[in-house]
PDB file of C-alpha atoms and ligand atoms in Angstrom:
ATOM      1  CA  UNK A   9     -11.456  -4.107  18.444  1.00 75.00           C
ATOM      2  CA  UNK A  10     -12.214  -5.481  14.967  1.00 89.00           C
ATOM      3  CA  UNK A  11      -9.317  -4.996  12.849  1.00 96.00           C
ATOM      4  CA  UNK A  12      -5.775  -5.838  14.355  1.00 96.00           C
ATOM      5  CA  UNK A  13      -2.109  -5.328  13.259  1.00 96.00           C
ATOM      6  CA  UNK A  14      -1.304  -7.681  10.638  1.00 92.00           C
ATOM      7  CA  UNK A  15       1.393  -9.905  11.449  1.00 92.00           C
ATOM      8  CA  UNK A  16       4.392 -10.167   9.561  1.00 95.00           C
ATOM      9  CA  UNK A  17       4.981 -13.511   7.681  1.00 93.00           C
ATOM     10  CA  UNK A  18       9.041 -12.529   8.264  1.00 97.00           C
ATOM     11  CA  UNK A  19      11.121 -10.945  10.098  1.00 98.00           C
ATOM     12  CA  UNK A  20      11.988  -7.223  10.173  1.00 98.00           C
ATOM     13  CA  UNK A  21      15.389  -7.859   8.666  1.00 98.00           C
ATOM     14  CA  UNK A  22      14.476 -10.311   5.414  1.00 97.00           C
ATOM     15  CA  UNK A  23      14.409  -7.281   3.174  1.00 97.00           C
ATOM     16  CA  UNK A  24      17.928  -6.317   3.996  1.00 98.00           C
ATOM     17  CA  UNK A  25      19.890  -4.539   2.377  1.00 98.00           C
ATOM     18  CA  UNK A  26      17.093  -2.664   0.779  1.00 98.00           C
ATOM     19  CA  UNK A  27      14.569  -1.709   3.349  1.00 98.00           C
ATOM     20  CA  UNK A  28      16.799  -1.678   6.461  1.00 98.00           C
ATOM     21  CA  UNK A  29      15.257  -3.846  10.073  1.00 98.00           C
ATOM     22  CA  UNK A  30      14.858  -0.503  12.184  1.00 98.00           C
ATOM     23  CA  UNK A  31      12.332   1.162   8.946  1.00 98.00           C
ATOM     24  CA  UNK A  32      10.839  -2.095   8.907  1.00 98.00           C
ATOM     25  CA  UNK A  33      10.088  -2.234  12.651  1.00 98.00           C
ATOM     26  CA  UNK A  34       8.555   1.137  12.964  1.00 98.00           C
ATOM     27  CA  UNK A  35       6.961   0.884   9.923  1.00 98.00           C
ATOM     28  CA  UNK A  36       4.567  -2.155  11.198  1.00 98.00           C
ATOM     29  CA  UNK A  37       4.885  -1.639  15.103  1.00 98.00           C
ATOM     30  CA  UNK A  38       4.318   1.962  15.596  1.00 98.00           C
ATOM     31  CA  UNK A  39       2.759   3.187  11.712  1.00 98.00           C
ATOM     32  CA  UNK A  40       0.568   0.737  10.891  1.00 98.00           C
ATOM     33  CA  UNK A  41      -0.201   0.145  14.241  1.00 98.00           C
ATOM     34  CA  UNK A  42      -1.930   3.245  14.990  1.00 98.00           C
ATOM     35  CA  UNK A  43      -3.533   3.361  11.561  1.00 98.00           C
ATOM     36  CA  UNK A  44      -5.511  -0.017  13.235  1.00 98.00           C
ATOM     37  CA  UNK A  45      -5.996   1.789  15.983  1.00 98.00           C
ATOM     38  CA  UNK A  46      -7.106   4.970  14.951  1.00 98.00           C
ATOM     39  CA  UNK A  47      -9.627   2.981  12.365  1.00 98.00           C
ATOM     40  CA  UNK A  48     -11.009   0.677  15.071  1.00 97.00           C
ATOM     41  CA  UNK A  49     -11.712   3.800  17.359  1.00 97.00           C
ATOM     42  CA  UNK A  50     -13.890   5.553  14.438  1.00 97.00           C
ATOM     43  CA  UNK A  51     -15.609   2.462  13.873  1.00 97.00           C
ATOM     44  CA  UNK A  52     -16.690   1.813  17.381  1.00 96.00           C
ATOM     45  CA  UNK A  53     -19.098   4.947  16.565  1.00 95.00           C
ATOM     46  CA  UNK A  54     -20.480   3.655  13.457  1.00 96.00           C
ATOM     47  CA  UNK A  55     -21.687  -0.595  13.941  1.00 95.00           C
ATOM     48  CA  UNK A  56     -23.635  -1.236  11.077  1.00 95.00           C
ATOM     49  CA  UNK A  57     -20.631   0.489   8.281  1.00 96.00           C
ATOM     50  CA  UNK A  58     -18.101  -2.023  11.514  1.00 96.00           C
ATOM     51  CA  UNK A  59     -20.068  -4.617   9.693  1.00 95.00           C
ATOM     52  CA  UNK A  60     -19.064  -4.257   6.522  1.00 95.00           C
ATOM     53  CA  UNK A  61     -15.544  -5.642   5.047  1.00 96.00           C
ATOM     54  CA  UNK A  62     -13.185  -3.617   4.837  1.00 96.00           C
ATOM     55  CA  UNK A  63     -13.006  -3.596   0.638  1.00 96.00           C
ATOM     56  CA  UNK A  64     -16.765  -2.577   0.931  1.00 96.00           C
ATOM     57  CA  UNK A  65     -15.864   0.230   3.143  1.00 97.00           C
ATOM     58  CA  UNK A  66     -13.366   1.414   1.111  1.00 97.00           C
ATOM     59  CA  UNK A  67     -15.029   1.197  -2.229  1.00 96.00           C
ATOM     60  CA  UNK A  68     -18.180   3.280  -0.684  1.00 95.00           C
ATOM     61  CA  UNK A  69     -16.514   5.569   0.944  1.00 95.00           C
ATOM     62  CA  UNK A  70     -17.608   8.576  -0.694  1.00 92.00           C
ATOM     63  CA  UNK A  71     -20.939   7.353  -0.573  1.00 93.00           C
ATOM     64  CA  UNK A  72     -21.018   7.227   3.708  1.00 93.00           C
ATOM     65  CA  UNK A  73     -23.519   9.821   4.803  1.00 92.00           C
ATOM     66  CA  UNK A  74     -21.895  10.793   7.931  1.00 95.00           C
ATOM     67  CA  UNK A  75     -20.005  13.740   9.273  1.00 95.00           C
ATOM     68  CA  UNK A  76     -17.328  14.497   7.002  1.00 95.00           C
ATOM     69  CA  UNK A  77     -14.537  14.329   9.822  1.00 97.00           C
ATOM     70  CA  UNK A  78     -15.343  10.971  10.641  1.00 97.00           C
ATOM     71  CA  UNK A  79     -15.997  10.027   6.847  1.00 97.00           C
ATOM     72  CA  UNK A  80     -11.755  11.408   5.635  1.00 97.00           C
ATOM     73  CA  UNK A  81     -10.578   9.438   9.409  1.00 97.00           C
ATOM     74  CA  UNK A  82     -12.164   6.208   8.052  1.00 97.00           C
ATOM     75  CA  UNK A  83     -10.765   6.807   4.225  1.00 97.00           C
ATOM     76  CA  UNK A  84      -7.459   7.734   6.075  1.00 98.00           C
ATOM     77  CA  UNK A  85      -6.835   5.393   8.768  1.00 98.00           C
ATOM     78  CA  UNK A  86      -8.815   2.772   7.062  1.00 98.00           C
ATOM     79  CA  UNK A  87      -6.673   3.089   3.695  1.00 98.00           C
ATOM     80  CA  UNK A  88      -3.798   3.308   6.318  1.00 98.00           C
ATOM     81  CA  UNK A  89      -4.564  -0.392   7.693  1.00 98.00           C
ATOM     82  CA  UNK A  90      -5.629  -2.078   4.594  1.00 98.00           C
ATOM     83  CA  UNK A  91      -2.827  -0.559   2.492  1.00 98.00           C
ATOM     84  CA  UNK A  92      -0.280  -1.562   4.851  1.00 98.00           C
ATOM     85  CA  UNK A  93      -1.559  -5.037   5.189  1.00 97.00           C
ATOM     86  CA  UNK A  94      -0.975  -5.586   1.795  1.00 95.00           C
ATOM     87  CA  UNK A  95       2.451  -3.757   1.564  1.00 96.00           C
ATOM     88  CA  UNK A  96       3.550  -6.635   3.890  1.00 96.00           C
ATOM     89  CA  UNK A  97       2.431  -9.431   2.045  1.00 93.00           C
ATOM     90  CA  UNK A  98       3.126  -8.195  -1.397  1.00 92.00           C
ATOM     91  CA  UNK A  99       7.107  -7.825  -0.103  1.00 94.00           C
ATOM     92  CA  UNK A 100       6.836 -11.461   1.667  1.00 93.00           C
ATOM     93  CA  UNK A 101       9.567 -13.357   0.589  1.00 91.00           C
ATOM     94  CA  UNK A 102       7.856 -16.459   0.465  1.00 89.00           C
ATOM     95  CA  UNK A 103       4.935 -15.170  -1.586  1.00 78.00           C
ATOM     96  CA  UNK A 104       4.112 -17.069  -4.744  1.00 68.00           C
ATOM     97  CA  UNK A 105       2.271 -15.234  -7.281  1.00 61.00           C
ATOM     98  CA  UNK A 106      -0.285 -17.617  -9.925  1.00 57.00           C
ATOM     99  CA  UNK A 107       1.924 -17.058 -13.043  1.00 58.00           C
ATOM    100  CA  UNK A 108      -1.125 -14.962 -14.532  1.00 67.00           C
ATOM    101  CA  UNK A 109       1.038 -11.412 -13.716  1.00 88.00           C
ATOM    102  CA  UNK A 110       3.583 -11.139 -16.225  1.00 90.00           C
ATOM    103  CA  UNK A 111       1.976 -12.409 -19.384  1.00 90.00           C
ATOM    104  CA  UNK A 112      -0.638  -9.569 -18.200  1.00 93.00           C
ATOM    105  CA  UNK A 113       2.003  -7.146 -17.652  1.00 95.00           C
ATOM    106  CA  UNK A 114       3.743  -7.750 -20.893  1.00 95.00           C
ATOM    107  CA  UNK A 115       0.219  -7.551 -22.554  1.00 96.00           C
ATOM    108  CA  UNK A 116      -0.822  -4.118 -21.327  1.00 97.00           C
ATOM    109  CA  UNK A 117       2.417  -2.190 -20.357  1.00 97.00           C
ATOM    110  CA  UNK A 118       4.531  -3.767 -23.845  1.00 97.00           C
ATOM    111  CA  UNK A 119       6.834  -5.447 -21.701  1.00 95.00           C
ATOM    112  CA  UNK A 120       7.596  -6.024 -17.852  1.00 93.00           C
ATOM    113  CA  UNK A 121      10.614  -3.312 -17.879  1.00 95.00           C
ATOM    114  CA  UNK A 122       8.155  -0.906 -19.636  1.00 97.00           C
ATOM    115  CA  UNK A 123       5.784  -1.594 -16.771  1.00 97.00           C
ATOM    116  CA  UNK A 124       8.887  -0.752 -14.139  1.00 96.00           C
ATOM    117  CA  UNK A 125       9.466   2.355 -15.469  1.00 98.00           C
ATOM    118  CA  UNK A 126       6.309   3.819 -15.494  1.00 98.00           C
ATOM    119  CA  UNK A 127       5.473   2.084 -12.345  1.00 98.00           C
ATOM    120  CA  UNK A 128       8.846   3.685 -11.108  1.00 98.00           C
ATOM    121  CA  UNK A 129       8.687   7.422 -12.801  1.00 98.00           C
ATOM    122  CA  UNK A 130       5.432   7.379 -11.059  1.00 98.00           C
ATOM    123  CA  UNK A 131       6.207   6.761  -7.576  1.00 98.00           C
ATOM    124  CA  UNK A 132       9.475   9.672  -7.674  1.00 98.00           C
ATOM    125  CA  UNK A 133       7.328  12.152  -8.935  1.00 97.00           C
ATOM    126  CA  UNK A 134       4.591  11.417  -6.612  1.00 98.00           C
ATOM    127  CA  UNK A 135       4.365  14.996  -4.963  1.00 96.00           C
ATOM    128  CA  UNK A 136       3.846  14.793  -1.420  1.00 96.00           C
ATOM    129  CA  UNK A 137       2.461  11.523   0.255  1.00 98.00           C
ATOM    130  CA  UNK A 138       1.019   8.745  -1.061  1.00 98.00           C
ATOM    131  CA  UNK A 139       1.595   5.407  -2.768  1.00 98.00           C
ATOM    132  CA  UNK A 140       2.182   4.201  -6.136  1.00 98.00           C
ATOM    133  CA  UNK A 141       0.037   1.312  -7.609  1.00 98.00           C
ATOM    134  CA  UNK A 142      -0.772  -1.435 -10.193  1.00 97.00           C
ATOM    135  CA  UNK A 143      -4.286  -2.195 -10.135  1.00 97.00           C
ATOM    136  CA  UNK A 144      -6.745  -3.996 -12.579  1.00 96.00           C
ATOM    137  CA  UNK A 145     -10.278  -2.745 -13.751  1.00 97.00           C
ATOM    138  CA  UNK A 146     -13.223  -4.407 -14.425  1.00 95.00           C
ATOM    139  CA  UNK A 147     -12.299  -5.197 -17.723  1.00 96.00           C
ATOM    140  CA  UNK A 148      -9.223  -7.023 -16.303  1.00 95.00           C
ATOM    141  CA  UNK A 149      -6.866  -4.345 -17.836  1.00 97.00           C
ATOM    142  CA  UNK A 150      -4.464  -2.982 -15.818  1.00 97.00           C
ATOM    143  CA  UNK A 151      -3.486   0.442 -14.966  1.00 97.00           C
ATOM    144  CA  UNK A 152      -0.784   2.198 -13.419  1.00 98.00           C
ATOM    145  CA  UNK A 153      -1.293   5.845 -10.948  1.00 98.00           C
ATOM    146  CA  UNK A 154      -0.089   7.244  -7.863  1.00 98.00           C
ATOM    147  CA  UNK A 155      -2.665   8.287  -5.592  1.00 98.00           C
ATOM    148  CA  UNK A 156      -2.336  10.768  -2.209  1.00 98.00           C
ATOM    149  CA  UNK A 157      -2.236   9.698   1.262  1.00 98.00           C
ATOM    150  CA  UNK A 158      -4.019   6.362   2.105  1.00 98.00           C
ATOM    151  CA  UNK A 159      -6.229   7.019  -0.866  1.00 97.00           C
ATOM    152  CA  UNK A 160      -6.689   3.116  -2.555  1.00 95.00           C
ATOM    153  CA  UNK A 161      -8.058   2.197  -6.553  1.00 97.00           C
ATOM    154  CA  UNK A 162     -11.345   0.666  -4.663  1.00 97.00           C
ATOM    155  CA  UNK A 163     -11.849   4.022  -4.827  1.00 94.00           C
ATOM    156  CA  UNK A 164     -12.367   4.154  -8.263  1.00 94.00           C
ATOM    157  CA  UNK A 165     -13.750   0.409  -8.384  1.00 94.00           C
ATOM    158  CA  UNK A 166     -10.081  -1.477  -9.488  1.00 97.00           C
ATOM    159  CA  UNK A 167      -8.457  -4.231  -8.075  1.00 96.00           C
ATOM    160  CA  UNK A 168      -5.086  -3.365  -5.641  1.00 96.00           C
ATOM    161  CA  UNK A 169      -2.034  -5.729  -7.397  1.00 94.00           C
ATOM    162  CA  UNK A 170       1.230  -3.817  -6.275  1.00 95.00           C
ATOM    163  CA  UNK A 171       1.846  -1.147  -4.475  1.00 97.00           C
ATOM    164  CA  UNK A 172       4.852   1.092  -3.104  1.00 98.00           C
ATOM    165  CA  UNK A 173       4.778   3.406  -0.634  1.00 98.00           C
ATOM    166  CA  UNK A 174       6.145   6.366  -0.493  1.00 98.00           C
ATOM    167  CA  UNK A 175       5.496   8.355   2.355  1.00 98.00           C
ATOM    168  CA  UNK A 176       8.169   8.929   3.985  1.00 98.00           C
ATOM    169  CA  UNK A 177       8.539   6.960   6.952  1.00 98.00           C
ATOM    170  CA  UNK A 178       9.119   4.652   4.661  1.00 98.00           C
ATOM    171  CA  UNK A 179      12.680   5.087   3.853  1.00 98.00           C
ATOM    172  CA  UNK A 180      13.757   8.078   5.353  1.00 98.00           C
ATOM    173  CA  UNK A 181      15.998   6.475   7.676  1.00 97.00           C
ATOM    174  CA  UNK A 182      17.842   4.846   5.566  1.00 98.00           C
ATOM    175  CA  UNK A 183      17.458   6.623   2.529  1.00 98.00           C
ATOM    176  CA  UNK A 184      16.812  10.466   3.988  1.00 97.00           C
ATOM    177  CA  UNK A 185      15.990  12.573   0.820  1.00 96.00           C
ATOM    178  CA  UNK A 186      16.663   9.982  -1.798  1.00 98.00           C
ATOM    179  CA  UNK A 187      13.485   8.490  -2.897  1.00 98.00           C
ATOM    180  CA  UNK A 188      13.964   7.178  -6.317  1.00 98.00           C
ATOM    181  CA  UNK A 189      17.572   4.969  -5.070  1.00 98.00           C
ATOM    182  CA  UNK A 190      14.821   3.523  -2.159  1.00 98.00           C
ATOM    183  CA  UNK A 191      12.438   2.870  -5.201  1.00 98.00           C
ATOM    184  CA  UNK A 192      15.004   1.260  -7.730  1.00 98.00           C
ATOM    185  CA  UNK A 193      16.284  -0.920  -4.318  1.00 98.00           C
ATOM    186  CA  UNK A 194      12.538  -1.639  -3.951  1.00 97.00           C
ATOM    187  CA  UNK A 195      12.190  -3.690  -6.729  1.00 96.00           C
ATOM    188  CA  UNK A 196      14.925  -6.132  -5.682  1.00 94.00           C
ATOM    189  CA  UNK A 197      11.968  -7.425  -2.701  1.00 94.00           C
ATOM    190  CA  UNK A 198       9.220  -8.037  -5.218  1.00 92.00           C
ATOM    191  CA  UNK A 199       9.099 -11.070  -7.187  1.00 83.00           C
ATOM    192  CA  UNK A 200       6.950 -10.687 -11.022  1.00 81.00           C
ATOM    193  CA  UNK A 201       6.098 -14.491 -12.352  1.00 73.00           C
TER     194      UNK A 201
HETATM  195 MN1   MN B  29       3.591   3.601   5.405  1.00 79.74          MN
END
């Protein structure tokens, strides 16, 4: 096995009240779990693309000339386990950011609460599955989308910054139906410096 569950810097209740300790615990221990999982067990097929790292993988992954199935189980599950991995540290509560973020922010989006909004109106209308994301290009700007499923901006050659998912195992336990008062809690477990 190559790629295993990442482990959680904290516990599954530090993000209470917002994301509840039983979300939190499912979330890592049984989701993300089997997106490792399911991503080591396509691999084991394929050693030399096992050889790459995992941001290669991803960015190339419409470039992999193998059966199609296997190609959309690797940009699933593999999007799945790298996603994740950074959805946890991201929403560590002991992560320190550089400083660099919000002069950036404030730079490209007009100000940070400009940034929240459209960061926010574009994970509630997110239709379906998926995640919402800041991510820089190569020019160091930085851009805001939603993209489906485990789909990832390596995709389209940017840099993952932030990210929010929003499928919803996510906060349906807590939450149920009401995605944008899970998104507007969100924000209370990410720190912008
Ligand atoms: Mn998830």
């Amino acid at each position: 096995m190559k790629y295993e569950l990442s482990k959680l810097n904290y516990s599954y209740d530090a993000l209470e009240p917002y994301i509840d300790k039983e979300t939190m615990e499912i979330h890592h221990s049984k989701h993300h779990q089997a997106y490792t999982d399911n991503f080591n067990k396509v691999l084991e097929a394929y050693p030399t693309i096992a050889e790459q790292s995992i941001e290669q993988i991803l960015t190339g992954i419409n470039d992999l000339d193998i059966d199609s199935k296997d190609r959309n189980a690797l940009r699933n599950h593999g999007g799945g386990y790298y996603n994740h991995k950074l959805f946890w540290e991201i929403m560590d509560p002991a992560n320190k950011k550089d400083g660099v973020l919000v002069d950036d922010l404030e730079k490209d989006f007009g100000s940070v609460d400009a940034f929240k909004k459209e960061f926010t109106d574009t994970a509630k209308t997110l239709f379906g599955s998926g995640w919402a994301w800041l991510a820089r290009d190569n020019d160091g700007k930085l851009h805001v989308y939603g993209l489906q499923n485990q789909d990832n901006p390596l995709q389209r050659g940017h840099t993952p910054i932030l990210l929010l998912d929003v499928w919803e195992h996510a906060y349906y336990l807590k939450y149920q139906n009401k995605r944008p008062e899970y998104i507007e809690n969100w924000w209370n477990v990410i720190k912008l410096i």
